[in-house]
């Protein structure tokens, strides 16, 4: 009788709550297939739906009630009625760890206790330079700065720390890294990339993915990466965000695809799609990119999520669909798995109708649902949908994390110019610190810092230092006046007076933080007020040190000759201001190198790996490639001398074996990145003048000579030919390291 009542209890439990299908570890797809068989169509399209946190919160969308609270009725509508599979974002600004934990707990409790299938929700966030939506989360320098370190080990460690703080918040999915190669210097998202070179982007991208995911993304200290934005997003013709790219197949494969291929090999679990169009076809509706290329050719089996409202945009902006319903059909049939809808239920309703009407096949739906459930499984969400006890995350916002952020900044910051060794400064010099970037945390953090655009100083962590404050910890005589902002002078008389009373002018200039559409610009030139202000200061005859804090390489041609030293600080973050100060006073010997070409003229935005027809040839009247600073440029306070380049072709291993000696001939220890370029001297597709094929950074003590010994695979010299195939042709190649060159012949 006892056991009979137990049986009845068990049955009533199953009937009331549904059965929690145990997902077997050994064969995850087997159990997921079983689970899919139990799902209604509504539950399936629910899994493919991703909603903004606003939709389930108290208040209006984009105008939530403060302090933030989940709305229990809206939450149940999303999870119980619609079976929504994923939630994203933050309600306007960063939250505390405790608040994140309570949000995730409430969401997962409803999903796993009040639905019959108990499928956990996949929460996604943009933690693009640290856990930037976690109050007190560690902000690292922006990705472009991280690339300037040429130190993938450091970058991987930062990604691991980001994963740690993101999981501590209960969030297992990070919409990062940006693997778009920054081939368009005007683009508002250059700072989110790893620069203009394919090889650097590949190495940094892979390091980031490894840091996020580790060996097993279900680890409670790891998260899933999301490589984005597939494909061709960063080469819009106009430079404006989310607009048309025109990319021939050769270029698409040569410059834009390799980072994604490398990320797939590194095991990235998801991909986000480019909001723009390539050759007139919006990528969200492009089956040949999303299915033929991504799935059939590259074999990617993870989740493809749209970008923000991008299915709606097929209809409203791209105008390739005559209704929202047609847009849903186009996108899902092209290969989208999950729609970042994100503010209503129309996607779910319309997709359900489309399947019932036979316009979208059930197999297409099952395929996407399987990928989504598999990702949840791979993240361990079926076993533990909640944040593990927050006490298991003692390192959140720890000194060790912010120290690592500082270290990245100190290896990223790039010394572009240092006439007469004006730097480092000595402690007894009177410094006049000025400019809009000098005394602002907002400016050094950049976008994606506690808010989307990162421009509201209310969210600045006042315990951190601005550049001015950091300077004052290092130098005893520092005066300050902002002097100008982006469009006008400010208190100019006081500024000039203070400048007159100083030995050195430290001008911190750059660009107001922005990303995506708000970051679109009409000219790459630095804003006029800043240029004019520097000109004004230069009449005083004091050495000017220009510190650049900016989203992208704003053109400084007019003022460059007026500055004795120039430092590219990128957006070093609130932990990076100390690194700026430590470089100025010589505690840190700079070792960053430009991961982008710094252009000189607004209409000559050529990159380092341009073709021979773009080379400067003044005799011939060809004013072409003549940048302000070359890709890979970066000075040190010591000198490095390269010698004994020795290149051998190893036919057995199909490798090029390279040795080179680097001697630190100066009096200071320093780090040097050796960049190995290869030029294909003749090829059936007009070759680049050179391509970076390898880099390595090492510490070299004063007086020390280091032998660098490395190999490049023959296959790395291949290029995409006229038939869209990677080939390596016979002929001669030149290896260039520093000013040394050697030819080889295959
Ligand atoms: C951006 C994506 C981001 C998404 C979610 C979009 O506007 O383009 O990069 O991941 O928003 O916040």
XYZ file of C-alpha atoms and ligand atoms in Angstrom:
758
model
C 0.000 0.000 0.000
C 2.823 2.301 0.958
C 4.651 1.742 -2.314
C 1.393 2.066 -4.243
C 0.749 5.538 -2.779
C 4.364 6.440 -3.634
C 3.629 5.421 -7.216
C 0.489 7.552 -7.277
C 2.464 10.458 -5.885
C 5.101 10.014 -8.566
C 2.507 9.915 -11.336
C 0.721 12.995 -9.998
C 4.090 14.746 -9.845
C 4.801 13.868 -13.472
C 1.346 14.990 -14.569
C 1.486 18.238 -12.621
C 5.022 19.319 -13.334
C 6.044 17.333 -16.363
C 9.039 15.062 -16.341
C 12.511 16.490 -16.101
C 14.210 14.458 -18.821
C 17.637 13.573 -17.566
C 20.126 14.549 -20.288
C 22.674 11.802 -20.632
C 26.241 13.071 -20.706
C 27.638 10.455 -23.068
C 25.281 10.994 -25.915
C 23.836 14.458 -25.563
C 22.102 14.525 -28.924
C 20.252 11.267 -28.227
C 18.402 12.697 -25.233
C 17.904 16.019 -26.923
C 16.224 14.226 -29.812
C 13.894 12.579 -27.307
C 13.165 15.919 -25.680
C 12.384 17.513 -29.038
C 9.844 14.763 -29.736
C 7.948 15.854 -26.617
C 7.843 19.506 -27.604
C 4.855 21.275 -29.111
C 5.437 23.549 -32.087
C 4.828 26.540 -29.840
C 7.539 25.354 -27.466
C 9.922 24.866 -30.370
C 9.487 28.355 -31.777
C 9.694 29.583 -28.183
C 13.179 28.095 -27.918
C 14.122 30.004 -31.066
C 12.940 33.274 -29.525
C 15.258 35.596 -27.660
C 13.736 38.482 -25.698
C 15.195 41.591 -24.160
C 15.174 41.725 -20.363
C 12.882 44.753 -20.639
C 10.043 42.550 -21.923
C 9.887 40.656 -18.618
C 10.593 43.586 -16.315
C 8.461 46.118 -14.465
C 7.978 49.303 -16.502
C 7.978 50.129 -20.192
C 10.499 48.840 -22.713
C 13.538 51.176 -22.595
C 11.930 52.930 -19.644
C 12.020 50.419 -16.832
C 11.016 51.204 -13.311
C 14.002 51.747 -11.027
C 15.251 49.850 -9.156
C 14.950 47.061 -11.672
C 12.525 44.241 -10.918
C 11.225 41.325 -12.902
C 7.487 41.444 -13.606
C 6.132 38.109 -12.512
C 3.174 38.087 -14.954
C 5.349 39.103 -17.914
C 7.955 36.532 -16.917
C 5.362 33.760 -16.928
C 3.930 34.918 -20.209
C 7.403 34.593 -21.745
C 8.500 31.347 -20.192
C 5.337 29.384 -19.438
C 2.997 30.575 -22.198
C 5.561 31.103 -24.973
C 8.377 28.801 -23.824
C 10.955 31.460 -24.670
C 14.432 29.952 -24.888
C 16.678 32.921 -24.297
C 16.802 36.341 -22.625
C 19.451 38.988 -23.183
C 20.819 42.294 -22.130
C 20.520 44.589 -19.195
C 17.764 47.076 -18.384
C 19.697 50.189 -19.306
C 22.661 49.952 -16.935
C 24.880 47.553 -15.000
C 23.564 45.620 -11.994
C 25.182 44.336 -8.831
C 26.219 40.697 -8.555
C 23.413 40.090 -6.068
C 20.825 41.530 -8.426
C 22.071 39.459 -11.360
C 21.910 36.362 -9.204
C 18.378 37.085 -8.117
C 17.214 37.786 -11.701
C 18.742 34.582 -13.020
C 17.372 32.572 -10.113
C 13.847 33.846 -10.710
C 14.029 33.247 -14.451
C 15.460 29.750 -14.141
C 13.063 28.810 -11.347
C 10.083 29.590 -13.543
C 11.640 27.858 -16.560
C 12.626 24.699 -14.729
C 9.844 24.410 -12.157
C 6.728 25.816 -13.766
C 6.935 24.368 -17.275
C 6.301 20.775 -18.239
C 9.607 20.250 -20.042
C 11.742 22.221 -17.579
C 14.139 23.570 -20.163
C 16.500 26.157 -18.675
C 16.815 29.603 -20.217
C 19.987 30.652 -22.030
C 20.858 34.149 -20.822
C 23.185 36.190 -23.072
C 25.085 39.414 -22.484
C 27.693 41.645 -24.118
C 30.744 41.391 -21.878
C 33.065 42.686 -24.521
C 35.907 44.135 -22.443
C 35.270 42.482 -19.132
C 31.969 41.956 -17.351
C 30.943 45.451 -18.339
C 27.321 45.113 -17.218
C 28.271 43.985 -13.729
C 28.673 46.852 -11.253
C 32.292 46.758 -10.101
C 33.022 44.114 -12.732
C 36.577 44.341 -14.026
C 36.909 46.504 -17.113
C 39.796 45.551 -19.370
C 41.180 47.748 -22.140
C 38.961 47.571 -25.235
C 39.774 44.748 -27.687
C 41.747 46.979 -30.103
C 44.058 47.868 -27.217
C 44.294 44.204 -26.261
C 45.452 43.455 -29.803
C 48.145 46.136 -29.468
C 49.799 44.040 -26.754
C 50.573 41.370 -29.365
C 50.345 39.121 -26.335
C 47.653 36.450 -26.808
C 48.495 34.830 -23.468
C 47.460 38.012 -21.660
C 44.368 38.306 -23.815
C 43.315 34.740 -23.032
C 43.737 35.382 -19.320
C 41.567 38.515 -19.516
C 38.878 36.510 -21.307
C 39.054 33.850 -18.610
C 38.556 36.517 -15.925
C 35.643 37.932 -17.907
C 34.112 34.460 -18.089
C 34.560 34.069 -14.344
C 32.753 37.317 -13.517
C 30.048 36.656 -16.101
C 29.294 33.163 -14.759
C 29.393 34.543 -11.245
C 26.460 36.707 -12.340
C 24.645 33.561 -13.493
C 25.143 34.330 -17.182
C 26.618 31.578 -19.362
C 26.711 33.248 -22.807
C 28.911 36.143 -23.905
C 28.302 37.902 -27.240
C 32.012 38.215 -27.887
C 34.552 38.229 -29.536
C 34.106 40.542 -32.489
C 35.929 38.711 -35.277
C 35.242 41.322 -37.922
C 38.585 42.393 -39.344
C 38.798 46.206 -39.195
C 39.358 46.941 -42.873
C 37.264 50.155 -42.812
C 38.928 52.747 -40.526
C 35.784 54.925 -40.422
C 33.655 52.232 -38.820
C 32.326 52.990 -35.339
C 33.253 49.559 -34.015
C 36.963 49.464 -34.870
C 37.758 49.579 -31.133
C 35.773 46.347 -30.639
C 37.992 44.478 -33.101
C 41.528 43.134 -32.977
C 42.596 45.433 -35.787
C 43.078 45.248 -39.526
C 45.225 42.153 -39.924
C 43.687 38.737 -40.455
C 46.456 36.833 -38.664
C 46.381 39.061 -35.552
C 42.580 38.837 -35.436
C 42.770 35.055 -35.727
C 45.290 34.653 -32.911
C 43.579 37.107 -30.583
C 40.130 35.749 -31.441
C 41.170 32.174 -30.709
C 42.883 33.228 -27.464
C 39.687 34.990 -26.393
C 37.486 32.010 -27.196
C 39.817 29.697 -25.276
C 39.714 32.102 -22.340
C 35.907 32.190 -22.350
C 35.187 28.528 -22.963
C 38.242 26.701 -21.636
C 38.220 23.011 -22.479
C 34.628 22.607 -21.366
C 32.137 25.451 -21.376
C 30.044 23.719 -18.711
C 32.789 24.556 -16.215
C 31.218 26.965 -13.660
C 33.969 29.511 -14.393
C 33.561 29.524 -18.165
C 31.003 30.805 -20.628
C 30.133 30.280 -24.252
C 31.668 32.685 -26.732
C 29.697 34.105 -29.631
C 31.825 34.894 -32.648
C 30.378 37.887 -34.424
C 29.229 39.291 -36.795
C 29.183 36.752 -39.618
C 30.112 37.930 -42.332
C 31.558 41.043 -43.930
C 30.153 43.505 -41.344
C 33.350 45.507 -40.994
C 33.810 46.544 -44.596
C 30.813 48.719 -45.240
C 31.380 50.841 -48.309
C 30.512 54.124 -46.599
C 31.999 53.276 -43.214
C 28.575 53.720 -41.631
C 27.406 50.979 -39.290
C 25.015 48.320 -40.623
C 25.221 49.411 -44.234
C 26.176 47.713 -47.488
C 29.438 45.908 -48.085
C 30.528 44.972 -51.573
C 32.833 42.013 -51.183
C 33.993 39.837 -54.066
C 34.358 36.172 -53.190
C 38.162 36.360 -53.270
C 38.234 39.088 -50.609
C 35.467 37.512 -48.573
C 37.481 34.331 -48.225
C 40.889 35.978 -47.963
C 40.080 38.669 -45.371
C 36.748 38.052 -43.657
C 36.195 34.316 -43.418
C 39.460 33.084 -41.827
C 38.754 34.506 -38.351
C 35.441 32.642 -38.243
C 37.022 29.451 -39.554
C 39.652 29.654 -36.821
C 36.954 30.312 -34.214
C 34.963 27.283 -35.356
C 38.116 25.158 -35.086
C 38.608 26.582 -31.590
C 35.116 25.332 -30.709
C 33.087 28.552 -30.483
C 29.565 27.497 -29.542
C 27.637 30.269 -31.251
C 27.692 32.926 -33.936
C 25.904 36.265 -34.388
C 25.006 37.502 -37.834
C 25.958 40.732 -39.634
C 23.108 43.270 -39.612
C 24.120 44.742 -42.970
C 24.020 43.398 -46.494
C 26.813 41.928 -48.574
C 26.539 42.642 -52.285
C 22.930 43.714 -51.806
C 21.734 40.600 -49.969
C 21.096 41.170 -46.244
C 23.112 38.493 -44.488
C 20.157 37.500 -42.319
C 18.381 36.364 -45.482
C 21.413 34.906 -47.244
C 21.123 31.131 -47.383
C 24.347 30.676 -49.266
C 26.291 32.362 -46.440
C 24.280 31.032 -43.504
C 23.759 27.471 -44.666
C 25.951 26.586 -47.635
C 29.056 28.290 -46.277
C 28.644 28.307 -42.483
C 27.069 24.873 -42.073
C 27.828 22.775 -45.116
C 31.303 24.026 -45.892
C 32.655 25.060 -42.482
C 30.727 22.405 -40.546
C 29.599 24.756 -37.768
C 27.080 23.005 -35.497
C 26.507 25.755 -32.910
C 23.733 28.316 -32.618
C 23.290 31.153 -35.127
C 21.561 34.078 -33.436
C 20.427 37.199 -35.264
C 21.613 40.600 -34.192
C 19.207 43.097 -32.578
C 15.825 43.271 -34.403
C 17.454 42.065 -37.593
C 14.533 40.019 -38.822
C 12.291 43.058 -38.417
C 14.897 45.043 -40.338
C 14.660 42.741 -43.353
C 11.192 44.138 -43.726
C 11.473 47.665 -42.312
C 14.943 48.777 -43.465
C 16.445 46.424 -46.017
C 13.058 46.163 -47.756
C 13.693 42.673 -49.063
C 10.499 41.381 -47.444
C 7.058 42.849 -47.943
C 5.854 41.893 -44.469
C 7.297 40.843 -41.154
C 5.958 37.364 -41.798
C 7.878 37.112 -45.042
C 10.990 38.355 -43.232
C 10.645 35.596 -40.612
C 10.278 33.010 -43.338
C 13.314 34.311 -45.225
C 15.575 34.371 -42.183
C 14.606 30.972 -40.796
C 14.779 29.292 -44.182
C 18.188 30.923 -44.728
C 19.505 29.231 -41.577
C 18.884 31.425 -38.529
C 18.394 29.424 -35.310
C 17.438 32.106 -32.834
C 15.909 35.529 -33.320
C 17.096 38.374 -31.090
C 13.575 39.669 -31.601
C 13.819 41.184 -28.951
C 10.871 43.284 -27.790
C 7.656 41.403 -28.622
C 6.124 38.041 -29.504
C 5.462 38.600 -33.193
C 8.376 36.411 -34.252
C 7.038 33.449 -32.245
C 3.469 33.922 -33.469
C 4.454 34.329 -37.101
C 6.918 31.459 -37.146
C 4.272 29.172 -35.689
C 1.848 30.188 -38.443
C 4.511 29.726 -41.114
C 5.231 26.163 -40.008
C 1.537 25.334 -39.843
C 1.081 26.730 -43.357
C 4.009 24.653 -44.638
C 6.100 27.740 -45.481
C 8.881 26.750 -43.085
C 9.573 23.006 -42.874
C 9.430 21.318 -39.483
C 12.893 19.815 -40.152
C 14.330 23.359 -40.278
C 12.729 24.097 -36.892
C 13.922 20.843 -35.340
C 17.431 21.463 -36.579
C 17.560 24.880 -34.872
C 15.918 23.673 -31.664
C 18.408 20.842 -31.486
C 21.333 23.260 -31.797
C 19.870 25.493 -29.082
C 19.230 22.629 -26.674
C 22.659 21.203 -27.398
C 24.217 24.533 -26.515
C 22.295 24.594 -23.225
C 23.553 21.087 -22.616
C 27.134 22.028 -23.506
C 26.910 24.859 -20.988
C 25.762 22.502 -18.266
C 22.456 24.346 -17.856
C 20.350 21.195 -17.615
C 22.452 20.100 -14.648
C 22.733 23.494 -13.031
C 20.633 26.329 -14.419
C 21.456 28.642 -11.497
C 24.583 30.497 -10.575
C 26.517 28.272 -8.262
C 26.717 29.739 -4.757
C 28.185 33.221 -5.164
C 30.767 32.379 -2.494
C 32.493 30.201 -5.047
C 33.479 33.401 -6.865
C 35.769 35.207 -4.421
C 37.793 36.806 -7.219
C 34.985 38.941 -8.657
C 36.226 42.545 -8.808
C 39.446 41.473 -7.126
C 42.738 43.327 -7.154
C 44.311 40.493 -9.096
C 41.797 41.037 -11.926
C 42.283 44.803 -12.048
C 46.051 44.283 -11.912
C 45.809 42.118 -14.970
C 43.784 44.833 -16.677
C 46.519 47.332 -15.757
C 49.162 44.984 -17.175
C 47.315 44.677 -20.465
C 47.091 48.458 -20.729
C 50.789 48.810 -19.977
C 51.638 46.387 -22.794
C 49.087 47.931 -25.164
C 49.766 51.643 -24.958
C 51.783 52.502 -28.019
C 54.499 55.131 -28.197
C 54.137 56.571 -31.686
C 56.640 59.400 -31.489
C 59.315 60.480 -29.032
C 61.443 63.284 -30.464
C 64.676 63.955 -28.619
C 63.653 61.395 -25.998
C 61.274 63.896 -24.422
C 59.783 60.866 -22.679
C 60.007 59.556 -20.057
C 59.397 62.663 -17.976
C 61.234 63.339 -14.770
C 59.495 63.982 -11.498
C 60.632 67.584 -11.140
C 59.019 68.686 -14.396
C 55.959 70.920 -14.158
C 53.208 69.273 -16.186
C 50.134 71.007 -17.539
C 47.540 68.298 -18.147
C 44.697 69.255 -20.470
C 42.086 68.065 -22.953
C 38.685 66.348 -22.817
C 40.147 62.900 -22.104
C 42.335 64.025 -19.194
C 39.922 63.949 -16.301
C 37.160 61.542 -17.224
C 36.664 57.848 -16.505
C 33.911 57.697 -19.110
C 36.342 58.632 -21.868
C 39.007 56.084 -20.990
C 36.469 53.278 -20.566
C 34.724 53.713 -23.901
C 31.411 52.172 -24.910
C 30.026 48.938 -23.439
C 31.011 50.233 -20.015
C 28.120 49.813 -17.571
C 25.787 51.202 -20.234
C 25.653 50.465 -23.964
C 27.268 53.691 -25.154
C 29.207 54.014 -21.895
C 28.713 57.753 -21.786
C 26.820 58.310 -18.545
C 29.357 59.314 -15.857
C 26.856 58.338 -13.147
C 28.082 54.764 -13.600
C 31.793 55.567 -13.333
C 33.591 53.806 -10.505
C 34.907 56.760 -8.550
C 37.479 54.615 -6.778
C 39.426 54.444 -10.065
C 41.751 57.070 -11.480
C 41.324 59.381 -14.421
C 44.530 60.104 -16.342
C 44.930 63.321 -14.348
C 44.496 61.514 -11.040
C 46.910 58.768 -12.071
C 49.421 61.409 -13.123
C 49.188 63.024 -9.709
C 50.128 59.744 -8.068
C 53.376 59.808 -10.073
C 54.290 63.480 -10.428
C 54.339 66.169 -7.784
C 53.678 69.206 -9.962
C 50.632 68.763 -12.170
C 48.197 71.538 -13.069
C 44.951 71.005 -14.981
C 42.451 72.865 -17.118
C 40.347 71.058 -19.697
C 40.883 73.809 -22.285
C 38.530 72.390 -24.905
C 35.941 69.760 -25.527
C 34.987 68.283 -28.871
C 33.451 71.360 -30.425
C 34.618 74.409 -28.480
C 37.334 75.917 -26.320
C 36.723 76.009 -22.566
C 38.273 78.477 -20.184
C 40.980 79.031 -22.732
C 42.680 81.978 -20.984
C 43.125 79.994 -17.772
C 44.403 77.045 -19.789
C 46.974 79.129 -21.648
C 48.127 80.721 -18.394
C 48.638 77.319 -16.757
C 50.387 76.038 -19.876
C 52.739 79.036 -19.753
C 53.672 78.176 -16.173
C 54.556 74.584 -17.035
C 57.537 72.759 -18.545
C 55.534 70.234 -20.483
C 52.022 70.158 -21.927
C 50.247 66.821 -21.734
C 47.290 67.064 -24.112
C 44.805 64.204 -23.750
C 42.705 64.278 -26.900
C 40.570 61.885 -28.833
C 37.034 60.884 -29.383
C 33.793 60.794 -27.423
C 32.928 57.114 -26.815
C 30.358 55.611 -29.132
C 29.510 52.382 -30.892
C 27.207 51.131 -33.653
C 24.974 53.746 -35.359
C 25.588 56.458 -32.747
C 29.273 56.203 -33.669
C 28.842 56.980 -37.375
C 31.037 59.895 -38.474
C 31.356 62.026 -41.593
C 35.092 62.496 -41.412
C 37.908 60.592 -39.760
C 39.648 63.820 -38.883
C 39.921 64.644 -35.190
C 37.311 67.213 -34.186
C 38.307 70.760 -35.062
C 38.255 72.272 -31.545
C 40.925 69.838 -30.394
C 43.133 70.488 -33.425
C 42.799 74.257 -32.976
C 43.499 74.005 -29.272
C 46.759 72.123 -29.889
C 47.742 74.770 -32.451
C 47.029 77.460 -29.883
C 49.118 75.663 -27.247
C 51.965 75.118 -29.686
C 52.528 78.888 -29.950
C 53.878 78.758 -26.379
C 56.947 76.825 -27.501
C 56.651 74.152 -24.796
C 57.024 70.481 -25.684
C 53.590 68.957 -26.251
C 52.905 65.320 -25.471
C 49.756 64.140 -27.153
C 47.899 61.255 -25.507
C 45.253 59.792 -27.808
C 42.186 58.142 -26.263
C 39.893 57.104 -29.073
C 37.604 54.552 -30.677
C 39.534 54.579 -33.959
C 42.496 56.314 -35.604
C 41.243 59.906 -35.885
C 43.446 61.853 -38.264
C 45.958 64.193 -36.615
C 48.073 65.261 -39.632
C 47.731 68.984 -38.874
C 48.954 68.746 -35.305
C 51.370 65.835 -35.477
C 54.380 68.037 -36.318
C 53.523 70.274 -33.337
C 53.847 67.429 -30.851
C 57.167 66.186 -29.496
C 55.756 62.876 -28.373
C 52.579 60.967 -29.168
C 51.078 58.100 -27.210
C 48.207 56.009 -28.506
C 46.343 54.950 -25.369
C 43.327 53.467 -27.262
C 40.569 53.146 -24.634
C 42.695 51.704 -21.854
C 39.860 51.536 -19.257
C 39.720 52.741 -15.686
C 42.601 50.426 -14.752
C 44.700 51.707 -17.644
C 45.104 55.335 -16.561
C 47.865 54.239 -14.178
C 49.581 52.539 -17.086
C 49.512 55.839 -19.013
C 51.111 57.598 -16.027
C 53.667 54.804 -15.549
C 54.701 55.028 -19.184
C 55.021 58.811 -18.925
C 57.376 58.540 -15.976
C 59.272 55.514 -17.256
C 58.176 52.956 -14.644
C 56.870 51.019 -17.613
C 58.815 50.749 -20.837
C 56.228 50.907 -23.654
C 55.892 47.831 -25.832
C 52.541 48.201 -27.624
C 52.408 48.194 -31.406
C 49.689 49.469 -33.700
C 47.291 46.701 -34.776
C 46.014 49.120 -37.431
C 47.516 51.522 -39.921
C 47.278 55.105 -38.649
C 46.142 57.084 -41.712
C 47.439 60.534 -42.582
C 44.759 61.733 -44.990
C 40.996 61.361 -44.870
C 40.758 60.014 -48.385
C 43.696 57.617 -48.273
C 42.517 54.962 -45.907
C 44.813 52.280 -47.263
C 45.877 49.428 -45.042
C 49.345 47.950 -44.604
C 48.684 44.965 -46.844
C 47.563 47.059 -49.821
C 48.614 46.142 -53.348
C 51.656 47.413 -55.239
C 49.421 49.751 -57.256
C 48.696 51.587 -53.993
C 52.339 52.252 -53.211
C 53.562 55.804 -52.916
C 55.596 56.863 -55.935
C 56.151 60.592 -55.899
C 58.207 60.567 -59.164
C 55.225 59.103 -60.890
C 52.865 61.498 -59.105
C 51.260 58.667 -57.185
C 50.359 59.967 -53.726
C 49.146 56.662 -52.392
C 50.132 54.710 -49.307
C 51.759 57.171 -46.961
C 50.265 56.673 -43.518
C 50.946 58.733 -40.436
C 52.175 55.553 -38.720
C 52.519 52.075 -40.117
C 50.730 48.999 -38.842
C 53.082 47.397 -36.290
C 54.736 50.702 -35.405
C 55.523 51.271 -31.736
C 58.596 52.709 -30.028
C 60.324 51.705 -26.822
C 62.526 53.618 -24.370
C 65.267 51.188 -25.358
C 66.530 50.153 -28.812
C 66.293 46.789 -30.464
C 68.650 45.732 -33.191
C 67.779 42.858 -35.527
C 70.523 40.711 -37.090
C 71.359 37.315 -38.608
C 68.085 36.596 -40.335
C 68.265 33.037 -41.515
C 65.431 31.472 -43.510
C 65.316 27.832 -44.635
C 62.671 25.921 -46.485
C 62.056 22.542 -44.853
C 60.461 20.399 -47.559
C 59.907 17.403 -45.300
C 57.848 19.308 -42.770
C 56.509 21.696 -45.403
C 57.582 24.609 -43.271
C 59.697 27.711 -43.507
C 62.126 27.772 -40.660
C 63.166 31.268 -39.546
C 65.803 32.435 -37.114
C 66.600 36.003 -36.203
C 68.612 37.630 -33.450
C 67.260 40.586 -31.514
C 69.616 42.612 -29.330
C 68.542 45.151 -26.773
C 71.221 47.785 -27.378
C 69.802 50.316 -24.930
C 70.146 50.716 -21.206
C 66.638 49.609 -20.208
C 65.037 46.179 -20.244
C 62.104 45.979 -22.623
C 59.636 43.799 -24.458
C 59.792 43.552 -28.213
C 57.336 42.024 -30.658
C 59.007 40.499 -33.664
C 56.729 40.757 -36.698
C 57.463 38.414 -39.601
C 56.012 39.601 -42.903
C 55.981 37.592 -46.103
C 55.623 39.024 -49.615
C 54.522 36.764 -52.419
C 56.568 38.298 -55.226
C 54.455 37.151 -58.151
C 51.007 35.608 -57.986
C 48.034 35.014 -60.249
C 45.945 37.342 -58.077
C 47.723 40.695 -57.584
C 49.510 40.107 -54.268
C 49.673 42.367 -51.221
C 52.985 44.134 -50.712
C 53.313 42.063 -47.554
C 51.257 40.037 -45.094
C 51.953 39.375 -41.432
C 52.460 35.627 -41.018
C 53.858 35.362 -37.498
C 54.538 37.430 -34.380
C 56.133 36.786 -31.036
C 56.673 39.062 -28.077
C 59.516 38.569 -25.638
C 61.285 40.307 -22.808
C 64.864 41.219 -23.683
C 67.128 42.622 -20.980
C 69.461 45.495 -21.643
C 72.531 44.166 -23.487
C 70.927 40.769 -24.104
C 70.673 39.087 -27.513
C 67.773 36.703 -28.031
C 67.580 34.173 -30.812
C 64.062 33.779 -32.091
C 63.460 30.506 -33.779
C 60.104 29.713 -35.343
C 58.413 28.110 -38.309
C 55.642 29.129 -40.664
C 53.670 26.420 -42.445
C 53.801 26.538 -46.221
C 50.031 26.516 -46.179
C 50.109 29.876 -44.384
C 51.511 31.460 -47.532
C 48.506 30.460 -49.580
C 46.037 32.938 -51.022
C 42.579 32.738 -52.532
C 42.797 32.449 -56.293
C 40.388 33.455 -59.025
C 38.344 30.281 -58.433
C 37.893 31.029 -54.752
C 40.359 28.287 -53.747
C 43.298 28.572 -51.344
C 46.507 27.870 -53.244
C 50.226 28.424 -52.884
C 51.882 29.068 -56.188
C 55.472 28.351 -57.192
C 57.775 31.322 -57.187
C 59.776 33.577 -54.934
C 58.742 34.966 -51.571
C 60.450 37.585 -49.432
C 60.567 37.337 -45.661
C 60.905 40.703 -43.907
C 61.671 41.184 -40.225
C 62.499 44.747 -39.205
C 64.780 46.023 -41.968
C 66.141 42.543 -42.752
C 64.916 40.586 -45.741
C 65.604 37.213 -47.299
C 64.200 35.612 -50.415
C 63.124 32.016 -50.704
C 61.992 30.069 -53.728
C 59.552 27.191 -53.964
C 25.103 44.652 -31.494
C 25.647 43.306 -31.102
C 25.243 42.992 -29.678
C 23.729 43.018 -29.597
C 23.192 42.654 -28.229
C 23.606 44.757 -31.204
O 23.122 46.019 -31.399
O 25.342 44.863 -32.868
O 27.048 43.279 -31.276
O 25.741 41.748 -29.307
O 23.300 44.333 -29.908
O 23.391 43.640 -27.305
